[in-house]
mmCIF file of C-alpha atoms and ligand atoms in Angstrom:
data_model
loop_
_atom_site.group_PDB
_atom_site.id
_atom_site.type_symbol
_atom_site.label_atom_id
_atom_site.label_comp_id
_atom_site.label_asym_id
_atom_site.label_seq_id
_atom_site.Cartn_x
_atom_site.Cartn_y
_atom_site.Cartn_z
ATOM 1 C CA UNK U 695 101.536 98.183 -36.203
ATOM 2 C CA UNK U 696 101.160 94.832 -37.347
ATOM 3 C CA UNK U 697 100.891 91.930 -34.975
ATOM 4 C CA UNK U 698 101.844 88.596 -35.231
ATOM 5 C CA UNK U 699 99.034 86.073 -36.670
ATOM 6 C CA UNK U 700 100.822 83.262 -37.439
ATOM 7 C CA UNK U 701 104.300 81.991 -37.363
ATOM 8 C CA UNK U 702 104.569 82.760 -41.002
ATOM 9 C CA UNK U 703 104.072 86.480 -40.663
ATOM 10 C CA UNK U 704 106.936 89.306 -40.031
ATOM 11 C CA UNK U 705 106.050 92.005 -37.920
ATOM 12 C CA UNK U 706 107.188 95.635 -38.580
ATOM 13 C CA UNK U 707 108.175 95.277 -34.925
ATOM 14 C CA UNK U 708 110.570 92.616 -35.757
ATOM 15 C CA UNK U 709 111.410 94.354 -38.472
ATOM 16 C CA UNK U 710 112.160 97.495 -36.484
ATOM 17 C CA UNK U 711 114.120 95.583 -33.730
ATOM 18 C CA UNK U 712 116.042 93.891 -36.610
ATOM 19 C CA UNK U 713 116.903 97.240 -38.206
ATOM 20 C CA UNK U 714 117.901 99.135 -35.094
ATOM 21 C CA UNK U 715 120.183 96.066 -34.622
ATOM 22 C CA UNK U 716 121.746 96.015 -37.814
ATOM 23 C CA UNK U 717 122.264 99.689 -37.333
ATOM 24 C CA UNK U 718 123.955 99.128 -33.934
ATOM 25 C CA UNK U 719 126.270 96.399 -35.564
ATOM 26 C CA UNK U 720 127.361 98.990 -38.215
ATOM 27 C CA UNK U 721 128.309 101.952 -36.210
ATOM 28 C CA UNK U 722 130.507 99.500 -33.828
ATOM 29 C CA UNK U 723 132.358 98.164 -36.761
ATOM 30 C CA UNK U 724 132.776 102.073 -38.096
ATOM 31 C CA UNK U 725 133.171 103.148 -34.660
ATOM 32 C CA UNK U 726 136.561 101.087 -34.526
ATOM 33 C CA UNK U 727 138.022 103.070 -36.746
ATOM 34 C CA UNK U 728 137.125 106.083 -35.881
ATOM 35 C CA UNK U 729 139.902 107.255 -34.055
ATOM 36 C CA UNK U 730 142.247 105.979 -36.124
ATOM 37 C CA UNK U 731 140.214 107.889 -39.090
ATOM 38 C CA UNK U 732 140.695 110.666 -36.959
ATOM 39 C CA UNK U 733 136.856 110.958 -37.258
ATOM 40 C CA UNK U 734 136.431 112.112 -33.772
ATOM 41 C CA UNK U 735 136.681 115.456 -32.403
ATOM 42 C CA UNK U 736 135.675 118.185 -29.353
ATOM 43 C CA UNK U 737 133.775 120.760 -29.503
ATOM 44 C CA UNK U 738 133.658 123.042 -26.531
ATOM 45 C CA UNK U 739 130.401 124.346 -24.743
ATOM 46 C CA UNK U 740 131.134 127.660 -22.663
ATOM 47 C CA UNK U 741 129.417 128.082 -18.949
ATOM 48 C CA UNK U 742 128.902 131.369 -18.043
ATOM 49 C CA UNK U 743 128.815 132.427 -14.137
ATOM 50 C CA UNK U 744 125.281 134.115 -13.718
ATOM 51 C CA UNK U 745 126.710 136.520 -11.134
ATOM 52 C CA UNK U 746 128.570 138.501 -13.533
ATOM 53 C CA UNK U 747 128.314 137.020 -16.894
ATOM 54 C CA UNK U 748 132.023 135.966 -17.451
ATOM 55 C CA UNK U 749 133.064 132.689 -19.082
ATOM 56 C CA UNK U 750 133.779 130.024 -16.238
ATOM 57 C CA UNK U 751 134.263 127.046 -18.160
ATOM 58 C CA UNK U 752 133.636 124.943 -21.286
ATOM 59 C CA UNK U 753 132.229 121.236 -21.701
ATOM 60 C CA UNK U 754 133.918 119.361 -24.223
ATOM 61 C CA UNK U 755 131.765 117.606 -26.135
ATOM 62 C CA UNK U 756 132.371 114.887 -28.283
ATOM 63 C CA UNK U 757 131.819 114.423 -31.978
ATOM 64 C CA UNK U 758 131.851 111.953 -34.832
ATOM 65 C CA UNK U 759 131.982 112.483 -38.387
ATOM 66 C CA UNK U 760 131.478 108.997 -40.131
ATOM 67 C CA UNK U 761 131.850 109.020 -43.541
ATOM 68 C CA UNK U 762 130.395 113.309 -43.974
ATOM 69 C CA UNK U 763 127.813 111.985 -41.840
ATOM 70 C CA UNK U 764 127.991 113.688 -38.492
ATOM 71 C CA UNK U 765 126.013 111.005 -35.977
ATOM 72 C CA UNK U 766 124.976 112.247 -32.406
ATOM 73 C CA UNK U 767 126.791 110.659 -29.138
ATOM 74 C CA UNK U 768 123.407 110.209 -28.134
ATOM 75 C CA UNK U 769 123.551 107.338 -30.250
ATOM 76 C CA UNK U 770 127.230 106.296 -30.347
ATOM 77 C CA UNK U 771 127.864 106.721 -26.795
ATOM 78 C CA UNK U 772 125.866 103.903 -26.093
ATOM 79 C CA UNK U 773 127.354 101.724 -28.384
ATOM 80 C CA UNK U 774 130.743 102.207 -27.141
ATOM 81 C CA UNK U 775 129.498 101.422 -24.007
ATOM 82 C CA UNK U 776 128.182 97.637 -25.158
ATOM 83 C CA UNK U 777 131.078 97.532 -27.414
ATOM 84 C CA UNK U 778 134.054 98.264 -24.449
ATOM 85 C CA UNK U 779 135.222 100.293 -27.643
ATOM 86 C CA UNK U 780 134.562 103.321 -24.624
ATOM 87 C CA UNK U 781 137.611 102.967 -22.736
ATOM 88 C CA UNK U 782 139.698 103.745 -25.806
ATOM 89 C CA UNK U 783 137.410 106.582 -27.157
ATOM 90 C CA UNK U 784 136.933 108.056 -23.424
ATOM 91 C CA UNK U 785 140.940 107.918 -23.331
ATOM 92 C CA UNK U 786 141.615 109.906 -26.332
ATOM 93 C CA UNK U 787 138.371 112.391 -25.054
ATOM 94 C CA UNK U 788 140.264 112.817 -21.809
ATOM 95 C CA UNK U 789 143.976 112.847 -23.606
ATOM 96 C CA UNK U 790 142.180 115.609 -26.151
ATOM 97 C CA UNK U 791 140.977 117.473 -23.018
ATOM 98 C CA UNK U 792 144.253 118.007 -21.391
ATOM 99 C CA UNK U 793 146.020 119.251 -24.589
ATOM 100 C CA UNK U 794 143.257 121.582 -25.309
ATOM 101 C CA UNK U 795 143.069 122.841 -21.906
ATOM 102 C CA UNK U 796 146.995 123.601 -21.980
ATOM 103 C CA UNK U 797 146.745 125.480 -25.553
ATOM 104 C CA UNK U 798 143.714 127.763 -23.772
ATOM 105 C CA UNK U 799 145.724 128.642 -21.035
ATOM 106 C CA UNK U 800 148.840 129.023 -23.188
ATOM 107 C CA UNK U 801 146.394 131.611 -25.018
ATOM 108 C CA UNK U 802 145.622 133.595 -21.616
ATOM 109 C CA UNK U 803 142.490 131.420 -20.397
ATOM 110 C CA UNK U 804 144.070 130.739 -17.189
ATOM 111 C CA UNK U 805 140.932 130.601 -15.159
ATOM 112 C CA UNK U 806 138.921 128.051 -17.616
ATOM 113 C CA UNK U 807 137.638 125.022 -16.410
ATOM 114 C CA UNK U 808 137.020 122.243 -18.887
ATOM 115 C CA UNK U 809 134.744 119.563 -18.032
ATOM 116 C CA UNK U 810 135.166 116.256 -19.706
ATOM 117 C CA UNK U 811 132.309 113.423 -19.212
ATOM 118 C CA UNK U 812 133.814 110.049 -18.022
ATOM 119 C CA UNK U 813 131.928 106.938 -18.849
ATOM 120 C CA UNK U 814 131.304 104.572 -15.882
ATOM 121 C CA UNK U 815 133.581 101.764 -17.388
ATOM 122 C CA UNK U 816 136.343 104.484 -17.424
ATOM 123 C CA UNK U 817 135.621 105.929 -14.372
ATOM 124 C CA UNK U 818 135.813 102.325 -12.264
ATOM 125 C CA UNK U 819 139.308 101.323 -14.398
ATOM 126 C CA UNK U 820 141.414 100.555 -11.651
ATOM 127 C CA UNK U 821 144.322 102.857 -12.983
ATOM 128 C CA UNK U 822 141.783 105.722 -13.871
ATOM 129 C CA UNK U 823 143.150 108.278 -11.754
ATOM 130 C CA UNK U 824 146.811 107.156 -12.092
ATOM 131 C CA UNK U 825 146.308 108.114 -15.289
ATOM 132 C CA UNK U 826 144.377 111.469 -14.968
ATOM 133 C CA UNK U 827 147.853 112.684 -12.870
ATOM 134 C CA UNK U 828 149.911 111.153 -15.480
ATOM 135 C CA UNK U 829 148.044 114.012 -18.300
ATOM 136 C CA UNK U 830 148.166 116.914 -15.823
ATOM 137 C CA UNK U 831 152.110 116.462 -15.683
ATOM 138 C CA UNK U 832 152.671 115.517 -19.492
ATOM 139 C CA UNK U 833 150.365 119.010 -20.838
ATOM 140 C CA UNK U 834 151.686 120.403 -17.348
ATOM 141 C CA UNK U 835 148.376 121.531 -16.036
ATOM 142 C CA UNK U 836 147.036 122.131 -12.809
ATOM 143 C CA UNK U 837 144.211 119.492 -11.260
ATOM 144 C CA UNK U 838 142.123 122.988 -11.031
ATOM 145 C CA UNK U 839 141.985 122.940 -14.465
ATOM 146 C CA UNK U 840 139.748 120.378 -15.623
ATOM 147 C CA UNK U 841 136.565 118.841 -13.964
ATOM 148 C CA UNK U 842 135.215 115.207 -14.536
ATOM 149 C CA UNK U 843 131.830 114.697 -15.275
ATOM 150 C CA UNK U 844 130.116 111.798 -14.252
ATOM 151 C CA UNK U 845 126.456 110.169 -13.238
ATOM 152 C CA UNK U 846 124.430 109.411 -10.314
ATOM 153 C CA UNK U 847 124.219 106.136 -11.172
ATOM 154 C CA UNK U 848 128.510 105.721 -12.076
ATOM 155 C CA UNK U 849 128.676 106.356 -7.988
ATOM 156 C CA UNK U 850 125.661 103.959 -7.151
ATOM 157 C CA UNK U 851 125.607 101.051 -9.161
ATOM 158 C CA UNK U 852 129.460 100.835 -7.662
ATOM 159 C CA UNK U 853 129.728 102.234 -4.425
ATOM 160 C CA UNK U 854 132.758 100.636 -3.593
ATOM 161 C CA UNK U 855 135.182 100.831 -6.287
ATOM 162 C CA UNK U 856 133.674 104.216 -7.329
ATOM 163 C CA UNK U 857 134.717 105.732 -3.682
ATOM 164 C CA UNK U 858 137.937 104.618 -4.615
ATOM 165 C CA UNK U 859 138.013 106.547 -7.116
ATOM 166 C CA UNK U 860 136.309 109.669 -6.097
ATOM 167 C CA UNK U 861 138.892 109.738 -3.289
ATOM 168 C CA UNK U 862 141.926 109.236 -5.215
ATOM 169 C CA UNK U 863 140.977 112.165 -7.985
ATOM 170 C CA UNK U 864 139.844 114.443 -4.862
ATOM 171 C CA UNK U 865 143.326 113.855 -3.903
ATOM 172 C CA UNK U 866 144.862 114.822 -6.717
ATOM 173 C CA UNK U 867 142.607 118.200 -6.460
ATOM 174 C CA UNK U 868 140.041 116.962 -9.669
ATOM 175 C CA UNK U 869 136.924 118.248 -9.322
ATOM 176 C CA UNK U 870 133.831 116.218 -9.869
ATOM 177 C CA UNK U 871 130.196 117.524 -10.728
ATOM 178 C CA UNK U 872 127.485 115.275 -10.975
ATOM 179 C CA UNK U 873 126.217 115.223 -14.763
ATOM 180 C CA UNK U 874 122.540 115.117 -15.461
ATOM 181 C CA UNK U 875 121.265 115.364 -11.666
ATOM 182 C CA UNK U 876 117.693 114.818 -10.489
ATOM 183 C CA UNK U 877 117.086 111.705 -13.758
ATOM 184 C CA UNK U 878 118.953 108.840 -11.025
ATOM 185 C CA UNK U 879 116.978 108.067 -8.259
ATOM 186 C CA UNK U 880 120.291 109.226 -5.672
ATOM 187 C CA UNK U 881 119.794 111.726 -3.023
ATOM 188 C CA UNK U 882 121.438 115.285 -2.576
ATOM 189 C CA UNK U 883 121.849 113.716 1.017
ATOM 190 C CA UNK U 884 123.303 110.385 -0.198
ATOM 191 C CA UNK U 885 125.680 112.233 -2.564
ATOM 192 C CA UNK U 886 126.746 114.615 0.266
ATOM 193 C CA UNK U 887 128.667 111.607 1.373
ATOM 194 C CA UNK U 888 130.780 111.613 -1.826
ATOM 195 C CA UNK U 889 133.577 114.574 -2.335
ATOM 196 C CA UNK U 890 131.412 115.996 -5.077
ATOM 197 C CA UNK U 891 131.804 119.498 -6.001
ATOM 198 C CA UNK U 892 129.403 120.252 -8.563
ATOM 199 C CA UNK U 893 125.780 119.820 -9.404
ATOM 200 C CA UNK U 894 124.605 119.970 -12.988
ATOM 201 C CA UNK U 895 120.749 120.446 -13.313
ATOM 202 C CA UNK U 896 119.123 118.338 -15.930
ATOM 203 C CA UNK U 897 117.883 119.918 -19.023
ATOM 204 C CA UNK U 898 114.986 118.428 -18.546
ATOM 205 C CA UNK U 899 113.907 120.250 -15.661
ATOM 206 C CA UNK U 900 115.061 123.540 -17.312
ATOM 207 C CA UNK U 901 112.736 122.700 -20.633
ATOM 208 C CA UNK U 902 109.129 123.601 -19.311
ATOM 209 C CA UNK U 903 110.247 125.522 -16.015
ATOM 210 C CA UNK U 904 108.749 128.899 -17.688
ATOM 211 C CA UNK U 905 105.116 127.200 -17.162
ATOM 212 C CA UNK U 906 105.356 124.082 -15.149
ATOM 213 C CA UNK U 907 105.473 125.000 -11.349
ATOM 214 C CA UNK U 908 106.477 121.709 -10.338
ATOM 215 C CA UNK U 909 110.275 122.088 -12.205
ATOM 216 C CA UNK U 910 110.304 125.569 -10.359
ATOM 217 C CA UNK U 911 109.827 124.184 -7.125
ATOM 218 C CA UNK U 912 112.356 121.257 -8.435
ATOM 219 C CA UNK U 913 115.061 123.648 -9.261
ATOM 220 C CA UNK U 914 114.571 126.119 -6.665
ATOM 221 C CA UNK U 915 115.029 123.449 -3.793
ATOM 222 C CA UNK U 916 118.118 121.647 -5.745
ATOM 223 C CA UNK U 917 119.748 125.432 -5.474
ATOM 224 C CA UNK U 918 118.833 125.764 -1.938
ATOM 225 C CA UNK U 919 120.038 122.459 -0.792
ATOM 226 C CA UNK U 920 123.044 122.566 -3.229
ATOM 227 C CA UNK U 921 123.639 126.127 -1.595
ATOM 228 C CA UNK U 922 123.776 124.641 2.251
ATOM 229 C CA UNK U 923 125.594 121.716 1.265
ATOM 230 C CA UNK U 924 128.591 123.822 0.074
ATOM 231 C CA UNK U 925 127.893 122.632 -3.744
ATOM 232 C CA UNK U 926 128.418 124.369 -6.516
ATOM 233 C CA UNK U 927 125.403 124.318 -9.015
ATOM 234 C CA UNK U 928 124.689 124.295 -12.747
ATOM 235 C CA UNK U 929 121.849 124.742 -14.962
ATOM 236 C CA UNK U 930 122.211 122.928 -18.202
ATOM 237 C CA UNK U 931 120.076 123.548 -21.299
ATOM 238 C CA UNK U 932 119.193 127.339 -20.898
ATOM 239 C CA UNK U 933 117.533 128.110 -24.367
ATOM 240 C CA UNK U 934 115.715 131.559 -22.746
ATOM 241 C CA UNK U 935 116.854 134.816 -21.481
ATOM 242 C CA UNK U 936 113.347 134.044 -19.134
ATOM 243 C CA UNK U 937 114.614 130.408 -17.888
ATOM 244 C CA UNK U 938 118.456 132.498 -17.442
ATOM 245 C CA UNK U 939 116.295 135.096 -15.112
ATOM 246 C CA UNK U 940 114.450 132.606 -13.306
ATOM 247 C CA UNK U 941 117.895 130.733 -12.762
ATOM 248 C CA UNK U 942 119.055 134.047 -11.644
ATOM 249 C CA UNK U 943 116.359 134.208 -9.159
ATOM 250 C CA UNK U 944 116.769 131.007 -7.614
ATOM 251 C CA UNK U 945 120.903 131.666 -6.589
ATOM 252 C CA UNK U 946 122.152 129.291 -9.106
ATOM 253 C CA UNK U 947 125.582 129.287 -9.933
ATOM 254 C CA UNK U 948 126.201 128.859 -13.422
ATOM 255 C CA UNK U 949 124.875 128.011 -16.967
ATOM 256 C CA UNK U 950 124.842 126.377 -19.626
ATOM 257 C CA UNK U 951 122.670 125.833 -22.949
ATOM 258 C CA UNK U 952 122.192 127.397 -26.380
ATOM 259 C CA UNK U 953 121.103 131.016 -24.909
ATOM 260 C CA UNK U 954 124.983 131.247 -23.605
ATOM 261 C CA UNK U 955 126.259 129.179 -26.920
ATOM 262 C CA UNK U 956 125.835 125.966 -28.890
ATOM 263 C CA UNK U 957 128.808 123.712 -28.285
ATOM 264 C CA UNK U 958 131.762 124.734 -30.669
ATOM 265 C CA UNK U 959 134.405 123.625 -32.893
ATOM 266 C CA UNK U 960 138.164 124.536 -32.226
ATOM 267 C CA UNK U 961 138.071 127.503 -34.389
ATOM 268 C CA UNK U 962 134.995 129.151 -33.019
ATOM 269 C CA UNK U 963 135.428 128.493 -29.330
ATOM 270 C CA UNK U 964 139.096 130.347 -29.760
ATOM 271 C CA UNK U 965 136.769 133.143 -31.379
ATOM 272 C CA UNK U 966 134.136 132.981 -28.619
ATOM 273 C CA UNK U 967 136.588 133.240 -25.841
ATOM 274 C CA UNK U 968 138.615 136.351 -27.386
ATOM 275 C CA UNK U 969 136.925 139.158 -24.966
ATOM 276 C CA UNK U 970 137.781 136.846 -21.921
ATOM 277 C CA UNK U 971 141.294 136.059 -22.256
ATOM 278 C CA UNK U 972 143.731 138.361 -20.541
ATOM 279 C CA UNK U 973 144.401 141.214 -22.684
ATOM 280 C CA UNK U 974 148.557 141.818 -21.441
ATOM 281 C CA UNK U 975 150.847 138.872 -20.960
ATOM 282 C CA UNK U 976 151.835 137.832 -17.744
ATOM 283 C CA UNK U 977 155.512 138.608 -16.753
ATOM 284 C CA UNK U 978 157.382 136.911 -13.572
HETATM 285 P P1 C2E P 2463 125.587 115.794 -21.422
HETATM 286 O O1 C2E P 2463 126.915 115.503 -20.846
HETATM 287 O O2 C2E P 2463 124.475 116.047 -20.486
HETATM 288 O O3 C2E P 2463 125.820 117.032 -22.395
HETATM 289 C C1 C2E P 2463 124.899 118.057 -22.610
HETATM 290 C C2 C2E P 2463 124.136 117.835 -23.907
HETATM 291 O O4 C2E P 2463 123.113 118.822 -24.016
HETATM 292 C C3 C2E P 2463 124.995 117.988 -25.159
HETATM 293 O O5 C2E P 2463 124.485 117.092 -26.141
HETATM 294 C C4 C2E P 2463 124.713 119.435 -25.565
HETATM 295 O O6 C2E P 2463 124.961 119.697 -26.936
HETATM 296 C C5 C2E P 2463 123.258 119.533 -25.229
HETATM 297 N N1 C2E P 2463 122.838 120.911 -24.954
HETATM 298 C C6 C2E P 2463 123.536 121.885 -24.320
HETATM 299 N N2 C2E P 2463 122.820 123.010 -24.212
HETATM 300 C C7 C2E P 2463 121.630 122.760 -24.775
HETATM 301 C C8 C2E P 2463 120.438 123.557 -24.975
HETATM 302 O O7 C2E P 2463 120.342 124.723 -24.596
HETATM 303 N N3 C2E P 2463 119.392 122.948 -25.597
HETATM 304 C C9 C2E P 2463 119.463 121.658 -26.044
HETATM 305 N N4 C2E P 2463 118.389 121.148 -26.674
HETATM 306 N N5 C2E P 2463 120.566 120.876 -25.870
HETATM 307 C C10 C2E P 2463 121.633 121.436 -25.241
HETATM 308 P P2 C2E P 2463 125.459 116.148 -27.004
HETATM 309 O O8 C2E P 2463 126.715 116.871 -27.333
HETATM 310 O O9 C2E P 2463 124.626 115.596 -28.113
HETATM 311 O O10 C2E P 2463 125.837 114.992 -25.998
HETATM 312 C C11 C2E P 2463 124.869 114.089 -25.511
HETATM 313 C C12 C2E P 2463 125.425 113.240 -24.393
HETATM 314 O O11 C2E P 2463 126.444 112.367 -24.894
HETATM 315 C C13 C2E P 2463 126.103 114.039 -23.284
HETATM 316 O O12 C2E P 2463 125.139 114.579 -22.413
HETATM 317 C C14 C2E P 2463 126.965 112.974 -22.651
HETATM 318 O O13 C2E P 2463 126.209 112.154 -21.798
HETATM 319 C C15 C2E P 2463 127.372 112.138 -23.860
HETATM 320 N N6 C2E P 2463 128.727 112.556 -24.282
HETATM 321 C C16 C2E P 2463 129.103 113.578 -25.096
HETATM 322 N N7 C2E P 2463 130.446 113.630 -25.220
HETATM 323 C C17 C2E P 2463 130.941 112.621 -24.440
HETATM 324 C C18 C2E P 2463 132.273 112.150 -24.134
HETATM 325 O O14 C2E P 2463 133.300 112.700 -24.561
HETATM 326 N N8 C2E P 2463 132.373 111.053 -23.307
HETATM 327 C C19 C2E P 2463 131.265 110.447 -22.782
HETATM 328 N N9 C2E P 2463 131.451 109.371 -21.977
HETATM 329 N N10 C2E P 2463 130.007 110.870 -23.036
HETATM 330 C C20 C2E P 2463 129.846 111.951 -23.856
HETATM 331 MG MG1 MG P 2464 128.072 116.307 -19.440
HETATM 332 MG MG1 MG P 2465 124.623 116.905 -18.696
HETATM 333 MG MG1 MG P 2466 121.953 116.099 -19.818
#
């Protein structure tokens, strides 16, 4: 790279910093629109119980086509963040995510659990759960139906307001599951304090665990802890039938990753889900 000599001189660094800024300053502008563009759409991952195999649930995942070029939430999540453009996006994510869930179970998936991610900004509105009860009744779903995805650090930057909240959605019978667990710097002990249902395993201990004895003993002791403290546990990013086995091994509960199936688009997840749906109609 080349360093500053004198004032006169432009560093790629600068440079760099200047284009990743510029960059940032586009996709918010773009970003605006996007729902309004109807640019923005979820794709469903499906979790899969290790026990027996079956579907348990599906992560919707969000996308953004700007312009035919599809850009990753990776990058645009962040931005919405900065921007405050996230509590509009997260409420047409969540709005999404109750209609979708209704048309599933209208299609026999009564037992599907959709997880939708919740931004800390959403999470802490004040009239965040007033309006997660408010969806359930208008796509006349049951709390059991969804699950809220959220961060370590959502619940510890903000103990306060975010115990409110935790509270409020345990009330209404939401469950919660801890998103990326074991990249904060929280406790299983200090969470235990929280009504948390859910653990979800970071893929990044899953990545090396084939080889790397240190993300076994990881993994195996998040299992056994999440095991005694009544938790429910989730292994994100299984690629591997070997990293499914090992899973297996350790008591985990569920999965989730490429091995299972990539995230999918309306069309596909419908497809995906056919051998799991219930093959006669109810009658009352
Ligand atoms: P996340 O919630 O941890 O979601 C899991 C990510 O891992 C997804 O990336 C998924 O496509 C990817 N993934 C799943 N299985 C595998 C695997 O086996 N291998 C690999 N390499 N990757 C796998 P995606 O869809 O790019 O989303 C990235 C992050 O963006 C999410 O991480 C989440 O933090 C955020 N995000 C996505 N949708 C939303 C949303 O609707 N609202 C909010 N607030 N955040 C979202
Ligand atoms: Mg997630
Ligand atoms: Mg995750
Ligand atoms: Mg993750």
């Amino acid at each position: 790279q080349a360093l500053r000599k004198g004032g006169d001189t432009i560093s790629y660094f600068d440079i760099d910093v200047g284009q990743a800024h510029a960059r940032r300053a586009d996709l918010a502008l773009k970003l605006e629109q996007a729902i309004d563009k109807q640019q923005l759409s979820l794709y469903m991952q499906p979790q899969m119980a290790i026990s027996d195999g079956s579907l348990k649930g599906a992560e919707a995942l969000l996308r953004w086509q700007c312009d035919g070029e599809f850009i990753s939430p990776a990058e645009f999540i962040p931005v919405a963040e900065q921007t405050g453009l996230i509590l509009a996006i997260g409420d047409w994510v969540l709005e999404q995510a109750c209609m979708m869930t209704a048309e599933y179970r209208r299609l026999g998936l009564v037992d599907l659990v959709v997880a939708i991610n919740i931004s800390p900004r959403q999470f802490l509105q004040s009239d965040f759960s007033a309006r997660v009860e408010q969806l359930l009744n208008q796509y006349q779903i049951p709390a059991s139906a969804i699950e809220l995805e959220i961060t370590e650090s959502t619940i510890m930057d903000n103990e306060h307001a975010g115990i409110l909240v935790l509270n409020q959605l345990k009330e209404l019978g939401v469950s919660l599951a801890i998103d990326d667990f074991g990249t904060g710097y929280s406790s299983l002990a200090y969470l235990k304090q929280f009504p948390v249902n859910k653990l979800k395993i970071d893929r990044s201990f899953i990545r090396n665990i084939e080889h790397n004895l240190d993300d076994q003993a990881i993994v195996l002791s998040l299992c056994q802890m999440a095991r005694n403290l009544k938790l429910s546990v989730l292994a994100e990013g299984i690629e591997t039938q070997a990293q499914l086995d090992m899973l297996a091994q350790f008591d985990c509960d569920a999965i989730q990753g490429f091995w299972y199936s990539r995230p999918l688009a309306h069309p596909d997840f419908i497809r995906f889900t056919e051998p799991s749906r219930i093959a006669e109609p109810l009658h009352d």
